[in-house]
Coordinates of C-alpha atoms in Angstrom, one line a residue:
M1 CA -9.6 -15.0 -33.1
A2 CA -8.4 -12.0 -31.2
G3 CA -6.1 -11.2 -28.3
M4 CA -3.2 -9.1 -27.0
S5 CA 0.2 -9.6 -25.7
G6 CA 1.6 -8.9 -22.2
A7 CA 3.2 -5.4 -22.3
Q8 CA 3.3 -2.3 -20.3
A9 CA 0.0 -0.4 -20.2
Q10 CA -3.2 -0.8 -18.3
W11 CA -5.5 -1.4 -21.3
L12 CA -3.8 -4.7 -22.2
E13 CA -5.7 -7.9 -21.9
R14 CA -2.5 -9.4 -20.5
W15 CA -2.0 -6.5 -18.2
K16 CA 1.2 -5.7 -16.2
P17 CA 1.1 -3.1 -13.5
A18 CA 1.4 0.5 -14.7
R19 CA 4.9 1.5 -13.7
Q20 CA 6.8 4.7 -13.0
A21 CA 10.3 5.3 -12.0
A22 CA 11.8 8.4 -10.3
G23 CA 14.8 9.7 -8.5
P24 CA 16.2 12.9 -7.1
P25 CA 16.8 15.7 -9.6
A26 CA 20.3 16.1 -11.0
R27 CA 20.6 19.4 -9.1
Q28 CA 19.6 19.3 -5.5
P29 CA 16.9 22.0 -4.8
G30 CA 17.7 23.9 -1.7
R31 CA 14.3 25.3 -0.8
A32 CA 12.1 23.5 1.8
G33 CA 8.9 22.2 0.4
D34 CA 10.0 21.9 -3.2
A35 CA 7.7 19.5 -5.0
I36 CA 9.0 17.4 -7.9
A37 CA 6.1 16.0 -9.9
F38 CA 7.0 13.3 -12.3
P39 CA 4.7 13.4 -15.3
S40 CA 2.7 10.2 -15.7
A41 CA 3.9 7.9 -18.5
A42 CA 1.3 6.7 -21.1
G43 CA -0.9 4.2 -19.3
A44 CA 0.2 5.2 -15.8
L45 CA -2.7 5.0 -13.3
V46 CA -1.1 7.3 -10.6
R47 CA 1.5 10.0 -10.4
L48 CA 4.6 9.6 -8.2
R49 CA 5.4 12.9 -6.5
L50 CA 8.5 13.7 -4.5
E51 CA 8.3 16.6 -1.9
K52 CA 11.7 17.7 -0.7
T53 CA 12.8 19.4 2.5
P54 CA 16.4 20.1 3.5
T55 CA 16.6 16.7 5.3
R56 CA 14.2 14.4 3.5
Y57 CA 12.1 13.5 0.5
R58 CA 8.4 12.5 0.9
A59 CA 7.1 10.1 -1.8
W60 CA 3.4 10.6 -2.6
A61 CA 1.1 8.7 -4.9
D62 CA -1.6 10.9 -6.5
N63 CA -4.6 9.0 -8.0
P64 CA -6.6 10.9 -10.6
L65 CA -9.1 8.1 -11.2
P66 CA -12.7 8.0 -9.8
G67 CA -12.0 4.7 -8.2
P68 CA -9.3 3.1 -5.9
V69 CA -5.9 2.0 -7.0
Q70 CA -3.4 -0.3 -5.3
V71 CA 0.2 0.7 -5.5
E72 CA 3.6 -0.7 -4.5
L73 CA 6.7 1.5 -4.1
R74 CA 10.2 -0.1 -4.4
A75 CA 13.7 1.2 -4.2
M76 CA 15.7 0.1 -7.2
R77 CA 18.8 1.7 -5.8
S78 CA 19.5 3.7 -2.7
S79 CA 22.6 5.5 -1.4
G80 CA 22.7 8.0 1.4
V81 CA 19.0 7.8 2.4
V82 CA 16.9 5.7 4.8
A83 CA 13.3 5.0 4.0
S84 CA 10.6 5.0 6.6
P85 CA 8.7 2.7 6.4
A86 CA 11.2 0.4 4.9
L87 CA 10.6 -0.4 1.2
P88 CA 8.9 -2.0 -0.5
V89 CA 5.6 -0.7 0.7
R90 CA 2.1 -1.5 -0.6
T91 CA -1.1 0.4 0.0
R92 CA -4.4 1.5 -1.4
V93 CA -4.9 5.0 -2.8
P94 CA -8.6 6.1 -2.7
A95 CA -10.4 7.7 -5.7
R96 CA -9.0 11.1 -6.6
G97 CA -6.9 10.9 -3.5
S98 CA -3.2 11.1 -2.4
V99 CA -1.3 8.9 0.0
L100 CA 2.1 9.4 1.6
L101 CA 3.9 6.2 0.8
A102 CA 7.3 6.7 2.5
T103 CA 9.8 9.3 3.7
L104 CA 13.4 9.1 2.5
I105 CA 15.6 10.6 5.2
L106 CA 19.0 12.0 4.1
A107 CA 21.7 10.3 6.2
D108 CA 23.9 13.4 5.8
P109 CA 22.2 16.5 4.3
R110 CA 25.6 17.9 3.3
A111 CA 26.6 14.8 1.3
A112 CA 25.3 13.6 -2.0
S113 CA 22.4 11.1 -2.1
D114 CA 21.2 8.9 -4.8
F115 CA 18.1 6.7 -5.2
Q116 CA 15.7 5.4 -7.8
L117 CA 12.1 4.6 -6.9
Q118 CA 9.7 2.4 -8.8
L119 CA 6.0 2.7 -8.4
D120 CA 3.6 0.0 -9.7
A121 CA -0.1 0.4 -9.8
V122 CA -3.1 -1.8 -10.3
P123 CA -6.7 -0.5 -10.6
G124 CA -9.5 -1.6 -8.4
E125 CA -10.3 -2.4 -4.7
P126 CA -7.8 -5.0 -3.5
G127 CA -9.5 -8.2 -2.5
A128 CA -12.9 -7.3 -3.9
K129 CA -15.6 -10.0 -3.5
P130 CA -17.8 -10.0 -6.6
L131 CA -21.5 -10.8 -6.2
G132 CA -23.2 -13.4 -8.3
V133 CA -24.8 -10.9 -10.7
R134 CA -26.1 -11.8 -14.1
Y135 CA -24.7 -9.3 -16.7
Q136 CA -26.7 -7.9 -19.6
L137 CA -25.4 -8.7 -23.1
P138 CA -23.2 -5.8 -24.0
F139 CA -24.7 -5.3 -27.5
A140 CA -28.0 -5.8 -29.3
A141 CA -26.8 -7.8 -32.2
P142 CA -26.8 -11.5 -33.1
V143 CA -24.4 -13.4 -30.8
R144 CA -21.4 -15.0 -32.3
V145 CA -18.5 -16.0 -30.1
D146 CA -15.0 -16.0 -31.7
Q147 CA -13.2 -17.0 -28.5
G148 CA -14.7 -18.2 -25.3
P149 CA -13.4 -18.6 -21.8
G150 CA -10.2 -20.6 -21.6
G151 CA -9.5 -20.0 -25.3
H152 CA -5.9 -21.0 -26.2
F153 CA -5.3 -17.9 -28.4
S154 CA -5.3 -15.3 -25.7
H155 CA -7.7 -16.4 -22.9
D156 CA -5.3 -18.8 -21.2
D157 CA -3.9 -16.5 -18.5
A158 CA -5.3 -15.5 -15.1
Q159 CA -6.5 -12.1 -16.4
N160 CA -8.5 -13.4 -19.3
R161 CA -9.4 -17.0 -18.5
D162 CA -13.1 -16.1 -18.2
A163 CA -13.1 -13.5 -21.1
V164 CA -15.3 -13.7 -24.2
D165 CA -14.6 -12.3 -27.7
F166 CA -17.8 -11.5 -29.6
A167 CA -17.6 -11.1 -33.3
L168 CA -19.2 -7.7 -34.1
A169 CA -19.2 -5.4 -37.1
E170 CA -17.3 -2.2 -36.7
G171 CA -19.4 0.5 -35.2
T172 CA -21.8 -1.8 -33.4
P173 CA -23.1 0.0 -30.3
V174 CA -21.5 -1.3 -27.1
L175 CA -23.8 -1.3 -24.1
A176 CA -23.0 -1.3 -20.4
A177 CA -23.5 -4.8 -19.1
R178 CA -24.1 -3.6 -15.5
D179 CA -24.5 -0.4 -13.6
G180 CA -21.2 1.2 -12.6
V181 CA -18.8 4.1 -12.8
V182 CA -16.4 4.6 -15.7
L183 CA -12.9 4.2 -14.3
Q184 CA -10.6 4.4 -17.3
V185 CA -10.9 4.9 -21.1
E186 CA -8.6 5.0 -24.1
G187 CA -10.1 6.0 -27.4
D188 CA -7.5 7.5 -29.8
F189 CA -5.6 4.4 -31.1
N190 CA -6.3 3.6 -34.8
Q191 CA -4.2 0.6 -35.7
A192 CA -4.6 -3.2 -35.6
G193 CA -2.7 -6.3 -36.5
L194 CA -1.1 -9.5 -35.3
D195 CA 2.4 -8.1 -34.8
R196 CA 2.7 -8.3 -31.0
E197 CA 5.6 -5.9 -31.0
A198 CA 3.7 -3.2 -32.9
F199 CA 0.2 -3.7 -31.7
G200 CA 0.4 -5.6 -28.4
G201 CA 0.5 -2.6 -26.2
R202 CA -2.5 -0.5 -27.3
S203 CA -6.2 -0.9 -27.7
N204 CA -9.2 1.4 -27.3
F205 CA -11.1 0.3 -24.2
I206 CA -13.5 1.2 -21.4
R207 CA -13.1 -0.1 -17.8
I208 CA -16.2 0.2 -15.6
L209 CA -16.1 -0.2 -11.8
H210 CA -19.1 -1.9 -10.2
G211 CA -20.5 -1.5 -6.7
D212 CA -18.9 -4.8 -5.5
G213 CA -15.4 -3.8 -6.6
S214 CA -15.4 -5.9 -9.7
M215 CA -14.5 -4.2 -13.1
A216 CA -15.8 -4.9 -16.6
L217 CA -13.4 -4.3 -19.5
Y218 CA -14.7 -3.6 -23.0
A219 CA -11.8 -3.7 -25.4
H220 CA -10.8 -3.2 -29.1
L221 CA -13.2 -0.3 -29.6
Q222 CA -13.3 1.8 -32.7
P223 CA -11.1 4.9 -32.9
D224 CA -13.0 7.7 -31.2
G225 CA -15.5 5.0 -30.3
V226 CA -15.5 5.8 -26.6
L227 CA -18.7 7.6 -25.7
V228 CA -18.2 8.0 -21.9
R229 CA -15.7 9.7 -19.7
P230 CA -14.0 8.7 -16.4
G231 CA -16.2 9.4 -13.4
Q232 CA -19.5 9.1 -15.4
S233 CA -22.2 6.8 -13.9
V234 CA -23.8 4.4 -16.4
R235 CA -26.7 2.1 -16.2
A236 CA -27.0 -1.4 -17.6
G237 CA -28.1 -1.1 -21.3
E238 CA -26.7 2.4 -21.7
R239 CA -24.7 3.0 -24.9
I240 CA -21.0 3.5 -23.9
G241 CA -19.0 2.9 -27.1
R242 CA -18.7 1.5 -30.6
S243 CA -17.0 -1.9 -31.3
G244 CA -14.0 -1.9 -33.5
N245 CA -10.7 -3.6 -34.5
T246 CA -7.9 -1.9 -32.7
G247 CA -4.7 -3.3 -31.1
F248 CA -3.6 -6.9 -31.3
S249 CA -6.6 -8.2 -33.3
S250 CA -7.3 -10.1 -36.5
A251 CA -10.9 -9.0 -37.0
P252 CA -13.6 -6.7 -35.6
H253 CA -14.8 -7.9 -32.2
L254 CA -15.6 -7.0 -28.6
H255 CA -13.4 -8.4 -25.9
F256 CA -15.5 -8.5 -22.7
V257 CA -14.1 -9.7 -19.3
V258 CA -14.9 -9.1 -15.6
Q259 CA -11.9 -8.7 -13.4
I260 CA -10.9 -8.0 -9.8
N261 CA -7.7 -6.8 -8.2
A262 CA -6.4 -9.9 -6.3
G263 CA -3.5 -8.0 -4.7
M264 CA -1.3 -6.1 -7.2
R265 CA -2.6 -8.4 -10.0
L266 CA -5.7 -8.6 -12.1
V267 CA -7.6 -11.8 -12.3
S268 CA -10.8 -12.6 -14.3
V269 CA -13.8 -14.0 -12.6
P270 CA -16.6 -16.1 -14.0
F271 CA -19.8 -14.3 -15.0
Q272 CA -23.2 -15.0 -16.4
L273 CA -24.7 -13.1 -19.4
R274 CA -28.4 -12.8 -20.0
G275 CA -29.7 -12.3 -23.6
P276 CA -33.2 -11.9 -25.1
L277 CA -33.7 -15.7 -24.8
G278 CA -32.3 -16.1 -21.3
T279 CA -28.9 -17.0 -19.9
L280 CA -26.1 -17.5 -22.5
H281 CA -24.1 -20.8 -22.1
L282 CA -20.6 -19.8 -23.2
P283 CA -18.4 -22.4 -24.9
R284 CA -15.0 -23.2 -23.2

């Protein structure tokens, strides 16, 4: 069996929105147009950027990914500023685009102000409607299912209810199950185990965005087993990686799931797989 815990980063099977927090600098910059860029934390999908003028801060979301991201900006604390529009605010940030989320107006530019912002982000087009596409088997090896849809070990939440874990020897070529664009990758993690605290937050993975807004996740890949890059177009059957045993995992396998952004949360959707002998009937 294999699975992952719910922790902070976007590669998790039980994924929580990638999150950033930011506030004004300790020393107020006095120049108009100062930009305060907060470096993205590990796993962050977007960058929160504050642009300061003498009377206000503008909060921007910068999306470096080749696909859309949904974000929500909240004020964790606020003193001496008024946000327009009022927070929280939720919006879509296009591929490799930037969106002005809110303007924080200083109530009195001569007085001290204090605030803390929190930006959550979820990949994908909000409310995508997946088509009834039959996916290609993502490998060319004998099929052995370790955990099917609805598995109690780690496929019992909304994000993974329709996921499948295929037992594969390490290094088995992983193939794209459908045409798409590589949205995210992680390939430099080299540990595995069943300690959720130690291994629940990392796994090597590839996330591919399809034309209907759905996304396929290929997880637990071999260290340096990612053979594609964000923004790359791939065709069904193309080699994209090598299977492995990284993250919260008990044995080498490939975790495959199709997900959509259902409004600041990822949910899995049912899918059909076709193999050399026709449609696979997956156990539940």
